[in-house]
XYZ file of C-alpha atoms in Angstrom:
176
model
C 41.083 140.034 -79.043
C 41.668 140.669 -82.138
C 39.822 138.377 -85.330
C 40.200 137.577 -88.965
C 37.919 135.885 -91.516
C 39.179 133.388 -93.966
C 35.420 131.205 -94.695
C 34.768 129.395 -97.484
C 34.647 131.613 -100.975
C 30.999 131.952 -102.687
C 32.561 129.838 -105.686
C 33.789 126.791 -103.496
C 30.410 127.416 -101.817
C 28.769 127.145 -105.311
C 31.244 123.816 -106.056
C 30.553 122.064 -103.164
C 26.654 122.625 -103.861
C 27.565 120.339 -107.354
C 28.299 117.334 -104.559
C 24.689 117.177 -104.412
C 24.105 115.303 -107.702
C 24.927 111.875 -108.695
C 28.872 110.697 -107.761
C 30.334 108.069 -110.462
C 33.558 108.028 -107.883
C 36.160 109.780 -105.972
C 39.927 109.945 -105.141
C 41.529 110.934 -102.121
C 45.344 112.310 -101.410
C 46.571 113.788 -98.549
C 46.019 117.227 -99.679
C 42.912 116.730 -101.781
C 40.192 114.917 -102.794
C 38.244 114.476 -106.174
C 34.802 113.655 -106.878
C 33.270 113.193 -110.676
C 29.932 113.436 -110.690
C 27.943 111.063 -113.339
C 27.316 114.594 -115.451
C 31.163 114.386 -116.154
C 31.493 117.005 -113.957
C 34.524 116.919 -111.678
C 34.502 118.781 -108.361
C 38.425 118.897 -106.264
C 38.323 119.904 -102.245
C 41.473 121.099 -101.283
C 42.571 124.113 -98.743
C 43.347 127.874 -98.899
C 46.419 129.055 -96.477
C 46.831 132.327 -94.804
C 49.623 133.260 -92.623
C 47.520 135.340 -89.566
C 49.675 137.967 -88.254
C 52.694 135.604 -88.475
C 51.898 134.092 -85.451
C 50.012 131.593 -87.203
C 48.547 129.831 -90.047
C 44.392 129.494 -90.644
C 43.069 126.615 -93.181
C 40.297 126.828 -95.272
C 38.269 124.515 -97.552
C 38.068 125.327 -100.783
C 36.459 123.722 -104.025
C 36.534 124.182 -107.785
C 34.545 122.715 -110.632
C 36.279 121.455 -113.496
C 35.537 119.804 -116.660
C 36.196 116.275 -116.473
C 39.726 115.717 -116.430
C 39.675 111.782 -116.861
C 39.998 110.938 -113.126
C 37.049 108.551 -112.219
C 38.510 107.738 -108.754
C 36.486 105.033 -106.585
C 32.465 104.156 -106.943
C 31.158 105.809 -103.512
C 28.087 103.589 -103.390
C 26.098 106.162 -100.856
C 26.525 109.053 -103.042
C 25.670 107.646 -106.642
C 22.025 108.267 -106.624
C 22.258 111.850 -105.767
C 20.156 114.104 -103.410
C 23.071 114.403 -101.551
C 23.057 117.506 -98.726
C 26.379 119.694 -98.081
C 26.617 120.803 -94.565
C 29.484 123.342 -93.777
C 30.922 123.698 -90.286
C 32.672 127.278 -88.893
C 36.310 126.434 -87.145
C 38.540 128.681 -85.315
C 42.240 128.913 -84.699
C 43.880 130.874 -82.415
C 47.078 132.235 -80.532
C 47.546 132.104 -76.878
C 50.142 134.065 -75.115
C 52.910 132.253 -73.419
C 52.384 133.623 -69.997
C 48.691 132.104 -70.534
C 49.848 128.562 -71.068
C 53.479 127.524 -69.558
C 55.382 124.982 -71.897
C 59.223 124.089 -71.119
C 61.738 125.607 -73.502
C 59.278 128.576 -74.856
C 60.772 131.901 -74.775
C 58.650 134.683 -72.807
C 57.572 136.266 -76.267
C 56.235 133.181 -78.115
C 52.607 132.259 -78.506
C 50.915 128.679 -78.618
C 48.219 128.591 -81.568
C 45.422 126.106 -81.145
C 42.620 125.035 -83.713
C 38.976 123.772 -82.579
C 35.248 124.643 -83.370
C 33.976 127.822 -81.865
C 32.800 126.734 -78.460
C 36.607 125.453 -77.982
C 37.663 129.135 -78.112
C 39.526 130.163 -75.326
C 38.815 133.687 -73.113
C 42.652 134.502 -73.088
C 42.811 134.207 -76.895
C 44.687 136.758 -77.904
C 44.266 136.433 -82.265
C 41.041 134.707 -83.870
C 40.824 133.452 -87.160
C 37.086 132.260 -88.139
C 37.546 129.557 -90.762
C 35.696 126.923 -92.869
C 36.851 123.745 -91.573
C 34.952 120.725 -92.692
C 31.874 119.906 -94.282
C 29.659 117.071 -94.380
C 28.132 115.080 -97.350
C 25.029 113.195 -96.481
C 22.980 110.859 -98.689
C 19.323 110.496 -99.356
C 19.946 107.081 -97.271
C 21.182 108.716 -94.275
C 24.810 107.740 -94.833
C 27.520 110.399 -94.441
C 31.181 111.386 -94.966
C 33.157 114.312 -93.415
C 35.738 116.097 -95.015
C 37.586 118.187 -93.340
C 41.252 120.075 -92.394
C 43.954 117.644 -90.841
C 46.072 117.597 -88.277
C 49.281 117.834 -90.058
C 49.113 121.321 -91.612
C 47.940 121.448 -95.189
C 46.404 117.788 -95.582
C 42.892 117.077 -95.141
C 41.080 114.318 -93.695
C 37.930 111.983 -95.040
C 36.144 109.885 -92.401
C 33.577 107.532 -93.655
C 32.997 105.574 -89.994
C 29.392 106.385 -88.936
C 30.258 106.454 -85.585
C 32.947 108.819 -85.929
C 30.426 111.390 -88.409
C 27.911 111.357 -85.808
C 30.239 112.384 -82.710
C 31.456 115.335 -85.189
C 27.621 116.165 -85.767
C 27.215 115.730 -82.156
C 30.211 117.987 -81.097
C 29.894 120.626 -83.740
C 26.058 121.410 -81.989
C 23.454 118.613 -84.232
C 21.444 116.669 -82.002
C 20.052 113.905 -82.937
């Protein structure tokens, strides 16, 4: 098998740390999201691309601070008071060989590429890509919000449901 790293950058690392102080609101697009902070600060999430061997592309969070640019996006109630903690989570995507993984119509030298958290990682994988996927907010009340890399290639996705933050937790290795 053969792997690549494309994690998180110390400066988006350093950015998303800013998402611990006090939130005056946020504003979400397919392919990013925004959060000012009450310090006028304003912090965007979007994703890095890197084309892995050409058999496949690996997605990345990424995050930059920037002075305010006049975007206040939407209060977020759970994150105004700050404390806020940033949790980071480790993805992988990966290419299977054909002959691993039969699908009609695939010719006998094309691969299948698959995306999931490490203990999704198949033995047959052929090329690894260890990524940043998703991180979590959480507020000093115990409320949380997942960001994370879509489904549709290049988008990202922001889940707010309790329920559905604490089966990510839960699958991603947190116990409760």
């Amino acid at each position: 098998m053969r792997e690549y790293r494309f994690q998180a950058t110390a400066e988006s690392m350093e950015a998303m740390r800013k998402l611990r102080g006090a939130w005056r609101g946020m504003a979400v697009s397919e392919h990013e999201v925004t959060v000012v902070l009450r310090d006028g600060v304003t912090v965007r999430i979007g994703l890095d691309e890197a084309d892995v061997e050409g058999l496949f592309d690996a997605y990345r969070i990424r995050a930059e601070v920037e002075a305010n640019t006049g975007v206040y996006g939407v209060p977020v109630e759970d994150f105004i008071d700050g404390n806020n903690d940033i949790v980071l989570f480790t993805g992988v995507t990966w290419s299977e060989a054909h002959g691993m993984m039969k699908a009609e119509g695939m010719s006998e030298q094309s691969t299948m590429s698959f995306s999931g958290h490490p203990g999704q990682l198949s033995e047959t994988a052929e090329v690894v890509c260890i990524t940043t996927d998703a991180f979590v907010v959480a507020s000093g009340a115990g409320r949380g919000m997942l960001i994370r890399t879509g489904l549709k290639p290049g988008s990202l996705e922001v889940e707010r449901n309790p329920d559905k933050v604490r089966a990510f937790l839960l699958e991603r290795g947190y116990r409760e």
